[in-house]
Amino acid sequence: MDSSTKREVILEHYQNPVNRVTDDVEGYVKVNSNNESCIDNINLFIKFNDNKIEDIKFSGEACAISTASTSIMIQNLIGMDIDEALDYINNFTKMLNDEEYEAKDFKDAVVFDETYKQANRRTCVTLPYKGIIKAIEDYKK
Amino acid sequence: MNREDFPIINDNLIYFDNAATTLKPNVVIDAIDDYYKNYSVNIHRGEYDLSFKADQAYANARLTVAKFINADEKSIVFTKGTTDSLNMIVDGYFKDHLNKDDEVLITKSEHASNVLPWFNLAKTNGIKVSFIELNDDLTLSLDNIKNSITDNTKVISLAGITNVIGDIRPIKEICELAHSKGILVVEDGAQSVPHIKTDVKESNIDFLAFSGHKLCGPTGIGVLYIKPSLIDEFKSVEFGGGMNESFDSVDEVYLKEAPTRFEAGTPNIAGAIGLASAIKYIESIGLDKIHEYECELKEYLVSKLSNIEHIKVINPNTKSGIIAVTIDDIFPQDVGYYLNKYNICVRTGNHCDKLLKDLIGVRNTLRISLYFYNTKEEIDKLVELLSDKNKIISEMI
Ligand SMILES: Cc1ncc(COP(=O)(O)O)c(C=O)c1O
């Protein structure tokens, strides 16, 4: 994907994110994710069912990259079972850190394949993943 | 002005985050370098010449600070910074002087460092922390202070200049009012001491805290000023070497005189020396001139920003170098990233004023904070970059 297409995809997800809500969602697990060094602050609401991620919604305020990353993550993870999700996240994180990774179908998430070049924005991309990993680990227990 | 004094300043860097910390001039770097290269030994060990030299430099640094704010030397305690000083004020003095239901007055535009030590004392001692109401423009009026004072009010703790709104508080008048009712006043001088003349005798302030790094000095050094009449009642918060006269047992510990009894352990000698050289440097330019120039820059910036439809200046009228803005439909941090691409440093977020969000109606702003080395040309560049909303959106990611 060329960089102008990437920018368009990010902007589209930022301006029209998937499953954004303003209030808490009943019957969903809630996790908060924030970054120490910046002001991004989002809540994820996850509905698990039989080891599957049935639905994810989010609320909060964050920068364009964090918001787009959250939206893309939600789009990609809904419907996965939790081990599949962890595997996806693991590979995605490797891509983000410029390590060897198994090529998965990252769909829109490929827009972040060069973010490792901007260290200060990598934390923006990983913000929602910190939350979802915590929620999955809690669910596993 | 004086840009040539700063090795970090070049045509490629526009630094507008001076409320967070300031850049360091060569004279400060050289003074610290000189200590580390040529007499980097401990103080309080007068037997050898080098230590005598370090001792003198440390004592002279205290003298320089004292003169700078028109205080006596024994009132000047070296600390790690404003936060450390404010915590010492609360722990060393007010912990023993406030009882349950006694009240401290602050405002919602105080920095976290002038809020949380009081909240903590409220938890442990049961004191009450109340907020003086602010005017619509988020400044503070004497009338509002007057109206907030109750029979239980024992302390008023305020920033001399606030770090988001940038308003100057009339500390002298506040002290007059407070003292007439037996109330003590604490000034958080983090933003005021580096930008406007502070005279503790004229204002009659009881306690003052400030940081070296916000006035062109090094990090890790700050100052606590204690009014002479309150020193005896001010307890040491830390104990150890350097601050004791002698000791034999638990009941026989004899402390040194103030201010040494407030400085346990080897102090930040290089920091004190660097701070003194920063103060001399600032004095050589002149605080009046610095303040006047900052206000001129701010006026210039505000007038230019007021022509840009998508920008709202939150504090156009306060008389300091601090400007907080919001940009329609764009998250401030994204604007920060965008400006970073042009090597412009600004601060975005809540600036440690987490209580202010209710009052300005937005959680986060973009803050431009100026100092004497900023220029109108830099402001022109900033304004040009902010004026095109589409450019911001297309380049912020
Ligand atoms: C008004 C105010 N008070 C206190 C502080 C804390 O200063 P320091 O971090 O140097 O302790 C700051 C610094 O941001 C400030 O602006």
Coordinates of C-alpha atoms and ligand atoms in Angstrom, one line a residue:
Chain A
M1 CA 0.0 0.0 0.0
D2 CA 1.5 3.4 -0.9
S3 CA 1.7 6.1 1.8
S4 CA -1.1 8.2 0.5
T5 CA -3.5 5.3 0.5
K6 CA -2.3 4.5 4.0
R7 CA -3.1 8.0 5.1
E8 CA -6.5 7.8 3.6
V9 CA -7.3 4.6 5.4
I10 CA -6.1 5.9 8.7
L11 CA -8.1 9.1 8.3
E12 CA -11.2 7.2 7.3
H13 CA -11.0 5.0 10.4
Y14 CA -10.2 8.1 12.5
Q15 CA -13.2 10.1 11.3
N16 CA -15.6 7.2 11.1
P17 CA -14.3 4.6 13.5
V18 CA -16.0 1.2 13.8
N19 CA -18.2 0.6 16.9
R20 CA -17.5 3.8 18.7
V21 CA -19.9 4.5 21.6
T22 CA -20.2 7.3 24.1
D23 CA -21.5 5.3 27.1
D24 CA -20.6 2.1 28.8
V25 CA -22.0 -1.0 27.2
E26 CA -23.9 -3.4 29.5
G27 CA -23.0 -7.0 29.5
Y28 CA -19.5 -6.4 28.1
V29 CA -16.1 -6.6 29.8
K30 CA -14.6 -3.1 30.2
V31 CA -10.9 -2.4 30.1
N32 CA -9.2 1.0 30.1
S33 CA -6.0 1.7 28.1
N34 CA -3.9 4.8 28.4
N35 CA -0.4 5.8 27.6
E36 CA 1.8 7.2 30.3
S37 CA 3.5 9.8 28.2
C38 CA 0.5 11.1 26.3
I39 CA -3.2 11.9 26.7
D40 CA -4.8 9.0 24.8
N41 CA -7.4 7.4 26.9
I42 CA -9.8 4.7 25.6
N43 CA -12.1 2.2 27.1
L44 CA -12.7 -1.1 25.3
F45 CA -15.9 -3.1 25.8
I46 CA -15.6 -6.7 24.8
K47 CA -18.2 -9.5 24.6
F48 CA -16.7 -13.0 24.9
N49 CA -18.7 -16.1 24.2
D50 CA -17.4 -19.6 24.3
N51 CA -13.7 -18.6 23.8
K52 CA -14.7 -16.3 21.0
I53 CA -14.6 -12.5 20.7
E54 CA -18.1 -11.9 19.7
D55 CA -18.1 -8.1 19.7
I56 CA -15.9 -5.1 20.7
K57 CA -16.9 -1.5 21.1
F58 CA -14.8 1.5 22.4
S59 CA -15.2 4.9 23.8
G60 CA -12.8 7.7 24.8
E61 CA -10.5 10.3 23.4
A62 CA -7.3 9.6 21.5
C63 CA -5.1 10.8 18.7
A64 CA -5.8 9.9 15.1
I65 CA -3.4 7.0 15.0
S66 CA -4.7 5.5 18.3
T67 CA -8.3 5.9 17.2
A68 CA -7.6 4.4 13.8
S69 CA -5.6 1.6 15.3
T70 CA -8.5 0.8 17.7
S71 CA -11.0 0.9 14.9
I72 CA -8.9 -1.4 12.7
M73 CA -8.2 -3.8 15.6
I74 CA -11.9 -4.1 16.4
Q75 CA -12.7 -4.8 12.7
N76 CA -10.1 -7.5 12.5
L77 CA -10.6 -9.2 15.9
I78 CA -14.4 -9.6 15.9
G79 CA -15.3 -13.2 15.3
M80 CA -11.8 -14.6 16.1
D81 CA -11.4 -17.2 18.9
I82 CA -9.1 -16.0 21.6
D83 CA -6.1 -18.0 20.7
E84 CA -6.3 -16.9 17.1
A85 CA -6.6 -13.3 18.4
L86 CA -3.5 -13.7 20.5
D87 CA -1.6 -15.1 17.6
Y88 CA -2.7 -12.3 15.4
I89 CA -1.8 -9.7 18.0
N90 CA 1.6 -11.3 18.5
N91 CA 2.4 -11.2 14.8
F92 CA 1.1 -7.7 14.4
T93 CA 3.2 -6.5 17.3
K94 CA 6.3 -8.1 15.7
M95 CA 5.6 -6.2 12.5
L96 CA 5.2 -3.0 14.5
N97 CA 8.6 -3.6 16.1
D98 CA 10.3 -4.4 12.8
E99 CA 10.9 -8.0 13.9
E100 CA 10.3 -11.2 11.8
Y101 CA 6.7 -12.0 11.7
E102 CA 4.4 -14.5 10.0
A103 CA 2.5 -12.7 7.3
K104 CA -1.1 -12.8 8.3
D105 CA -4.0 -11.2 6.6
F106 CA -3.7 -7.9 8.5
K107 CA -6.3 -6.2 6.2
D108 CA -6.4 -2.5 7.0
A109 CA -3.8 -3.0 9.7
V110 CA -1.0 -3.1 7.1
V111 CA -1.2 0.7 7.2
F112 CA 1.0 0.4 10.2
D113 CA 3.7 -1.7 8.6
E114 CA 6.2 1.2 8.6
T115 CA 5.3 2.8 11.9
Y116 CA 8.4 1.3 13.4
K117 CA 10.2 4.1 11.7
Q118 CA 8.5 6.6 14.0
A119 CA 9.2 5.4 17.5
N120 CA 7.1 8.0 19.2
R121 CA 4.0 6.9 17.3
R122 CA 4.4 3.2 17.9
T123 CA 2.8 3.5 21.4
C124 CA -0.2 5.2 19.7
V125 CA -0.8 2.1 17.6
T126 CA -0.3 -0.4 20.4
L127 CA -2.7 1.4 22.8
P128 CA -5.8 -0.7 22.1
Y129 CA -3.8 -3.9 22.0
K130 CA -2.6 -3.4 25.6
G131 CA -6.2 -3.3 26.7
I132 CA -7.4 -6.3 24.6
I133 CA -4.5 -8.5 25.8
K134 CA -5.4 -7.7 29.4
A135 CA -9.1 -8.5 28.8
I136 CA -8.3 -11.8 27.1
E137 CA -5.9 -12.9 29.8
D138 CA -8.5 -12.1 32.4
Y139 CA -11.1 -14.0 30.5
K140 CA -8.8 -17.0 30.3
K141 CA -8.6 -17.1 34.0
Chain B
M1 CA 16.8 38.0 22.3
N2 CA 20.1 36.4 23.4
R3 CA 19.6 33.5 21.1
E4 CA 23.4 33.2 20.6
D5 CA 23.8 32.2 24.2
F6 CA 22.1 28.9 23.7
P7 CA 24.0 26.1 22.0
I8 CA 20.8 24.1 21.3
I9 CA 19.1 26.9 19.4
N10 CA 19.4 26.8 15.7
D11 CA 17.3 27.6 12.7
N12 CA 15.9 24.1 12.8
L13 CA 14.4 24.2 16.2
I14 CA 11.5 26.2 17.5
Y15 CA 11.0 25.6 21.1
F16 CA 7.6 26.7 22.5
D17 CA 7.5 24.5 25.6
N18 CA 9.1 26.8 28.1
A19 CA 6.5 26.2 30.8
A20 CA 7.7 22.6 30.9
T21 CA 11.3 23.4 31.1
T22 CA 13.7 26.0 29.6
L23 CA 16.8 25.7 27.4
K24 CA 20.2 26.1 29.0
P25 CA 22.6 28.8 28.1
N26 CA 26.4 28.3 27.7
V27 CA 27.1 30.1 31.0
V28 CA 25.1 27.5 32.9
I29 CA 26.6 24.6 31.1
D30 CA 30.1 26.0 31.7
A31 CA 29.5 26.5 35.4
I32 CA 28.4 23.0 35.9
D33 CA 31.2 21.7 33.6
D34 CA 33.8 23.7 35.6
Y35 CA 32.6 22.2 38.9
Y36 CA 32.8 18.6 37.5
K37 CA 36.1 19.2 35.8
N38 CA 38.0 21.3 38.3
Y39 CA 36.7 20.9 41.8
S40 CA 34.2 18.1 41.9
V41 CA 34.5 17.3 45.6
N42 CA 32.1 17.3 48.5
I43 CA 31.3 20.3 50.7
H44 CA 31.5 20.5 54.5
R45 CA 35.1 19.2 54.5
G46 CA 37.2 22.3 54.8
E47 CA 40.6 20.6 55.4
Y48 CA 41.6 20.7 51.8
D49 CA 41.6 23.5 49.4
L50 CA 39.3 22.0 46.8
S51 CA 36.6 21.3 49.3
F52 CA 36.9 24.8 50.6
K53 CA 36.3 26.0 47.0
A54 CA 33.2 23.8 46.6
D55 CA 32.0 24.9 50.0
Q56 CA 32.3 28.5 48.9
A57 CA 30.6 27.9 45.6
Y58 CA 27.7 26.2 47.3
A59 CA 27.4 29.0 49.9
N60 CA 27.6 31.7 47.2
A61 CA 24.9 29.9 45.2
R62 CA 22.6 30.3 48.2
L63 CA 23.5 33.9 48.5
T64 CA 22.7 34.5 44.9
V65 CA 19.3 32.8 45.2
A66 CA 18.6 34.8 48.4
K67 CA 19.4 38.1 46.7
F68 CA 17.4 37.2 43.7
I69 CA 14.2 37.0 45.7
N70 CA 15.3 39.5 48.4
A71 CA 15.5 36.9 51.2
D72 CA 17.9 36.1 54.0
E73 CA 20.2 33.2 53.3
K74 CA 18.9 31.1 56.2
S75 CA 15.5 31.1 54.5
I76 CA 16.8 29.5 51.4
V77 CA 16.7 25.7 51.3
F78 CA 18.0 23.8 48.2
T79 CA 15.6 21.1 47.1
K80 CA 15.0 18.9 44.0
G81 CA 12.5 21.3 42.6
T82 CA 9.1 22.9 43.1
T83 CA 7.3 19.6 43.7
D84 CA 9.9 18.7 46.4
S85 CA 9.6 22.1 48.0
L86 CA 5.8 22.0 48.1
N87 CA 5.9 18.6 49.7
M88 CA 8.4 19.8 52.2
I89 CA 6.1 22.7 53.1
V90 CA 3.2 20.4 53.7
D91 CA 5.2 17.7 55.5
G92 CA 7.6 19.9 57.4
Y93 CA 5.2 22.6 58.5
F94 CA 1.5 22.1 57.9
K95 CA 1.3 18.4 58.9
D96 CA 1.9 19.6 62.5
H97 CA 0.0 22.8 62.3
L98 CA -3.2 21.8 60.8
N99 CA -5.9 19.7 62.5
K100 CA -9.0 18.0 61.4
D101 CA -11.4 20.3 59.6
D102 CA -8.9 23.1 59.1
E103 CA -9.1 24.3 55.6
V104 CA -6.7 25.0 52.8
L105 CA -7.8 27.0 49.8
I106 CA -6.5 26.3 46.3
T107 CA -8.0 26.7 42.8
K108 CA -8.8 24.3 40.0
S109 CA -6.1 25.8 37.9
E110 CA -3.3 24.7 40.2
H111 CA -0.6 22.3 39.0
A112 CA -0.8 18.7 40.4
S113 CA 2.1 19.5 42.6
N114 CA 0.1 22.1 44.4
V115 CA -2.9 19.9 44.7
L116 CA -1.8 16.4 45.6
P117 CA 0.3 17.1 48.7
W118 CA -2.8 18.8 50.1
F119 CA -5.0 15.9 49.1
N120 CA -2.6 13.6 50.8
L121 CA -2.7 15.6 54.0
A122 CA -6.5 15.6 53.8
K123 CA -6.3 11.8 53.8
T124 CA -4.0 11.6 56.8
N125 CA -4.9 14.6 58.9
G126 CA -8.6 15.1 57.9
I127 CA -8.1 18.7 56.7
K128 CA -10.4 20.0 54.1
V129 CA -9.2 21.2 50.6
S130 CA -11.6 23.8 49.1
F131 CA -11.5 25.5 45.8
I132 CA -11.7 29.2 45.3
E133 CA -14.1 30.0 42.5
L134 CA -12.5 31.4 39.4
N135 CA -13.8 34.2 37.1
D136 CA -15.3 33.3 33.8
D137 CA -11.9 33.9 32.1
L138 CA -10.4 31.4 34.6
T139 CA -8.5 34.2 36.5
L140 CA -8.7 34.7 40.2
S141 CA -10.1 37.8 41.9
L142 CA -9.5 39.0 45.4
D143 CA -13.2 39.2 46.0
N144 CA -13.5 35.5 45.2
I145 CA -10.8 34.7 47.7
K146 CA -12.5 36.9 50.3
N147 CA -15.7 35.1 49.7
S148 CA -14.1 31.7 50.1
I149 CA -12.4 32.3 53.4
T150 CA -14.2 30.7 56.3
D151 CA -13.4 30.5 60.0
N152 CA -11.6 27.3 59.4
T153 CA -9.3 28.6 56.6
K154 CA -5.7 28.3 57.7
V155 CA -3.8 28.3 54.4
I156 CA -4.1 29.7 50.9
S157 CA -1.8 27.9 48.4
L158 CA -1.6 29.4 44.9
A159 CA 0.6 29.5 41.8
G160 CA 2.1 33.0 41.3
I161 CA 1.5 32.4 37.6
T162 CA -0.6 29.4 36.5
N163 CA 0.8 27.0 34.0
V164 CA -2.1 26.7 31.5
I165 CA -4.0 30.0 31.9
G166 CA -0.9 32.0 32.6
D167 CA -2.6 34.6 34.8
I168 CA -0.5 36.5 37.4
R169 CA -1.9 36.3 40.9
P170 CA -1.7 39.4 43.1
I171 CA 0.4 37.7 45.7
K172 CA 1.1 40.8 47.8
E173 CA -2.6 41.7 48.1
I174 CA -3.5 38.1 48.8
C175 CA -1.0 38.0 51.6
E176 CA -2.4 41.2 53.1
L177 CA -5.8 39.8 53.0
A178 CA -4.8 36.4 54.4
H179 CA -2.6 37.7 57.1
S180 CA -5.3 40.1 58.4
K181 CA -7.2 36.9 59.2
G182 CA -4.3 34.9 60.5
I183 CA -4.0 32.8 57.3
L184 CA -0.7 31.7 55.9
V185 CA 0.1 31.9 52.2
V186 CA 2.1 29.5 50.0
E187 CA 3.3 30.5 46.6
D188 CA 4.0 27.9 43.9
G189 CA 6.5 30.0 42.1
A190 CA 7.4 27.5 39.3
Q191 CA 6.0 29.8 36.6
S192 CA 6.3 33.1 38.3
V193 CA 9.9 33.3 39.6
P194 CA 11.4 32.7 36.1
H195 CA 9.3 35.4 34.5
I196 CA 8.4 38.2 36.9
K197 CA 10.3 39.9 39.7
T198 CA 9.7 38.1 43.0
D199 CA 10.4 39.9 46.2
V200 CA 9.5 37.9 49.3
K201 CA 9.9 40.9 51.6
E202 CA 7.6 43.1 49.6
S203 CA 5.0 40.4 49.0
N204 CA 5.4 39.1 52.6
I205 CA 4.8 35.6 51.4
D206 CA 5.2 32.8 54.0
F207 CA 6.5 30.0 51.8
L208 CA 7.7 30.0 48.2
A209 CA 8.7 27.1 46.0
F210 CA 10.4 27.2 42.6
S211 CA 12.5 25.1 40.2
G212 CA 15.9 25.8 38.6
H213 CA 15.2 24.1 35.3
K214 CA 12.4 26.6 34.4
L215 CA 14.7 29.5 34.6
C216 CA 17.5 28.3 32.4
G217 CA 19.1 26.3 35.2
P218 CA 19.7 22.6 35.5
T219 CA 17.2 19.9 36.4
G220 CA 17.2 18.4 39.8
I221 CA 17.6 21.6 41.8
G222 CA 15.0 23.9 43.2
V223 CA 14.3 26.2 46.1
L224 CA 12.2 26.4 49.2
Y225 CA 11.9 29.7 50.8
I226 CA 10.6 29.9 54.4
K227 CA 9.8 33.2 56.1
P228 CA 12.3 33.8 59.0
S229 CA 9.6 33.8 61.6
L230 CA 8.4 30.4 60.6
I231 CA 11.7 28.6 60.4
D232 CA 11.9 27.5 64.0
E233 CA 8.5 25.7 63.7
F234 CA 9.5 24.1 60.4
K235 CA 10.6 20.5 61.0
S236 CA 13.3 18.6 59.2
V237 CA 11.7 16.1 56.8
E238 CA 14.8 14.1 56.0
F239 CA 17.5 13.1 58.4
G240 CA 21.1 11.9 57.9
G241 CA 24.6 13.2 57.3
G242 CA 25.3 16.9 56.8
M243 CA 22.3 18.1 58.7
N244 CA 23.2 17.0 62.3
E245 CA 25.5 18.7 64.8
S246 CA 26.0 15.5 66.9
F247 CA 24.1 12.5 68.1
D248 CA 24.6 9.8 70.8
S249 CA 21.3 8.1 71.1
V250 CA 17.7 8.5 70.1
D251 CA 17.2 11.2 72.7
E252 CA 20.4 13.0 71.9
V253 CA 20.3 14.2 68.4
Y254 CA 21.3 17.7 67.8
L255 CA 20.6 19.3 64.4
K256 CA 22.4 22.1 62.7
E257 CA 20.9 25.5 62.2
A258 CA 18.6 26.3 59.3
P259 CA 18.9 26.0 56.4
T260 CA 21.4 23.2 56.7
R261 CA 19.1 21.1 58.9
F262 CA 16.7 20.9 55.9
E263 CA 19.4 19.5 53.6
A264 CA 20.2 15.9 54.6
G265 CA 22.9 14.1 52.6
T266 CA 25.3 15.4 50.0
P267 CA 23.3 18.1 48.2
N268 CA 23.1 18.7 44.5
I269 CA 26.2 20.8 44.5
A270 CA 26.6 21.1 40.7
G271 CA 22.9 21.9 40.5
A272 CA 23.2 24.8 43.0
I273 CA 26.2 26.2 41.2
G274 CA 24.3 25.9 37.9
L275 CA 21.2 27.5 39.3
A276 CA 23.2 30.4 40.6
S277 CA 24.8 31.0 37.2
A278 CA 21.3 30.8 35.6
I279 CA 20.0 33.4 38.1
K280 CA 22.9 35.7 37.3
Y281 CA 22.3 35.3 33.7
I282 CA 18.6 36.1 34.0
E283 CA 19.4 39.1 36.1
S284 CA 21.8 40.3 33.5
I285 CA 19.0 40.4 31.0
G286 CA 16.5 41.7 33.5
L287 CA 13.2 40.2 34.5
D288 CA 11.3 43.4 33.6
K289 CA 12.6 43.3 30.1
I290 CA 11.9 39.6 29.9
H291 CA 8.3 40.0 31.0
E292 CA 7.7 42.9 28.8
Y293 CA 9.0 41.0 25.8
E294 CA 7.0 37.9 26.5
C295 CA 3.8 39.9 26.8
E296 CA 4.7 41.6 23.4
L297 CA 5.2 38.2 21.8
K298 CA 2.0 36.8 23.3
E299 CA 0.0 39.8 22.0
Y300 CA 1.5 39.3 18.6
L301 CA 0.7 35.6 18.6
V302 CA -2.9 36.1 19.9
S303 CA -3.7 38.7 17.4
K304 CA -2.5 36.4 14.6
L305 CA -4.4 33.4 15.9
S306 CA -7.6 35.4 16.3
N307 CA -7.8 35.6 12.5
I308 CA -7.9 31.8 12.2
E309 CA -11.4 30.5 12.3
H310 CA -10.6 26.9 13.5
I311 CA -8.5 28.1 16.5
K312 CA -9.8 29.2 19.8
V313 CA -7.4 30.9 22.3
I314 CA -8.5 30.0 25.8
N315 CA -6.5 32.7 27.6
P316 CA -6.0 35.7 25.2
N317 CA -5.8 38.3 27.9
T318 CA -3.5 37.0 30.6
K319 CA -0.2 38.8 30.9
S320 CA 2.4 36.2 30.5
G321 CA 4.0 34.0 27.7
I322 CA 1.5 31.2 28.0
I323 CA -1.1 30.6 25.4
A324 CA -3.5 27.6 25.5
V325 CA -5.6 26.9 22.4
T326 CA -7.9 24.3 20.9
I327 CA -8.4 23.5 17.3
D328 CA -11.8 22.6 16.0
D329 CA -12.3 18.9 15.4
I330 CA -8.6 18.0 15.8
F331 CA -7.1 16.2 18.8
P332 CA -4.4 18.4 20.2
Q333 CA -1.8 15.7 20.3
D334 CA -2.2 15.2 16.5
V335 CA -1.4 18.9 16.1
G336 CA 1.6 18.3 18.3
Y337 CA 2.8 15.5 16.0
Y338 CA 2.2 17.7 13.0
L339 CA 4.2 20.6 14.4
N340 CA 7.0 18.2 15.3
K341 CA 7.5 17.4 11.7
Y342 CA 8.6 21.0 11.3
N343 CA 10.8 20.8 14.5
I344 CA 8.4 22.9 16.5
C345 CA 8.0 21.8 20.1
V346 CA 4.7 22.4 21.9
R347 CA 2.9 20.7 24.7
T348 CA -0.4 19.0 24.4
G349 CA -2.6 17.5 27.0
N350 CA -3.9 18.6 30.3
H351 CA -0.5 20.0 31.5
C352 CA -0.9 18.4 35.0
D353 CA -4.0 20.5 35.6
K354 CA -6.5 17.6 35.7
L355 CA -9.1 19.7 37.5
L356 CA -9.2 22.4 34.9
K357 CA -11.0 20.3 32.3
D358 CA -14.4 20.9 33.9
L359 CA -13.9 24.7 33.6
I360 CA -12.6 25.0 30.1
G361 CA -15.0 22.3 28.8
V362 CA -12.2 20.4 27.0
R363 CA -9.9 17.9 28.6
N364 CA -6.9 18.7 26.5
T365 CA -5.4 21.8 24.9
L366 CA -2.3 22.7 22.9
R367 CA 0.0 25.0 24.9
I368 CA 2.5 27.4 23.5
S369 CA 4.8 28.8 26.2
L370 CA 7.3 31.5 25.4
Y371 CA 10.5 32.8 26.8
F372 CA 12.9 35.6 25.9
Y373 CA 14.7 33.7 23.2
N374 CA 11.6 33.1 21.1
T375 CA 11.0 35.5 18.2
K376 CA 8.2 36.9 16.1
E377 CA 9.7 35.0 13.1
E378 CA 9.1 31.7 15.0
I379 CA 5.6 32.8 15.8
D380 CA 5.0 33.6 12.1
K381 CA 6.1 30.1 11.2
L382 CA 3.8 28.5 13.8
V383 CA 0.8 30.6 12.7
E384 CA 1.4 29.7 9.1
L385 CA 1.4 26.0 9.9
L386 CA -1.7 26.3 12.0
S387 CA -3.7 28.4 9.6
D388 CA -4.3 25.6 7.1
K389 CA -6.6 23.0 8.7
N390 CA -6.5 20.7 5.7
K391 CA -2.8 20.7 5.8
I392 CA -2.8 19.7 9.5
I393 CA -5.2 16.9 8.9
S394 CA -3.3 15.5 5.9
E395 CA 0.0 15.7 7.6
M396 CA -0.8 14.9 11.2
I397 CA -0.4 11.1 10.7
Ligands
LIG1 C1 2.7 25.9 38.3 C2 3.6 24.7 38.4 N1 3.8 24.2 39.7 C3 4.7 23.1 39.9 C4 5.4 22.6 38.8 C5 6.2 21.4 39.1 O1 7.6 21.7 38.9 P1 8.7 20.6 39.0 O2 8.3 19.5 38.0 O3 9.9 21.3 38.6 O4 8.8 20.1 40.4 C6 5.2 23.1 37.5 C7 5.9 22.4 36.4 O5 5.4 22.0 35.4 C8 4.3 24.2 37.3 O6 4.1 24.7 36.1

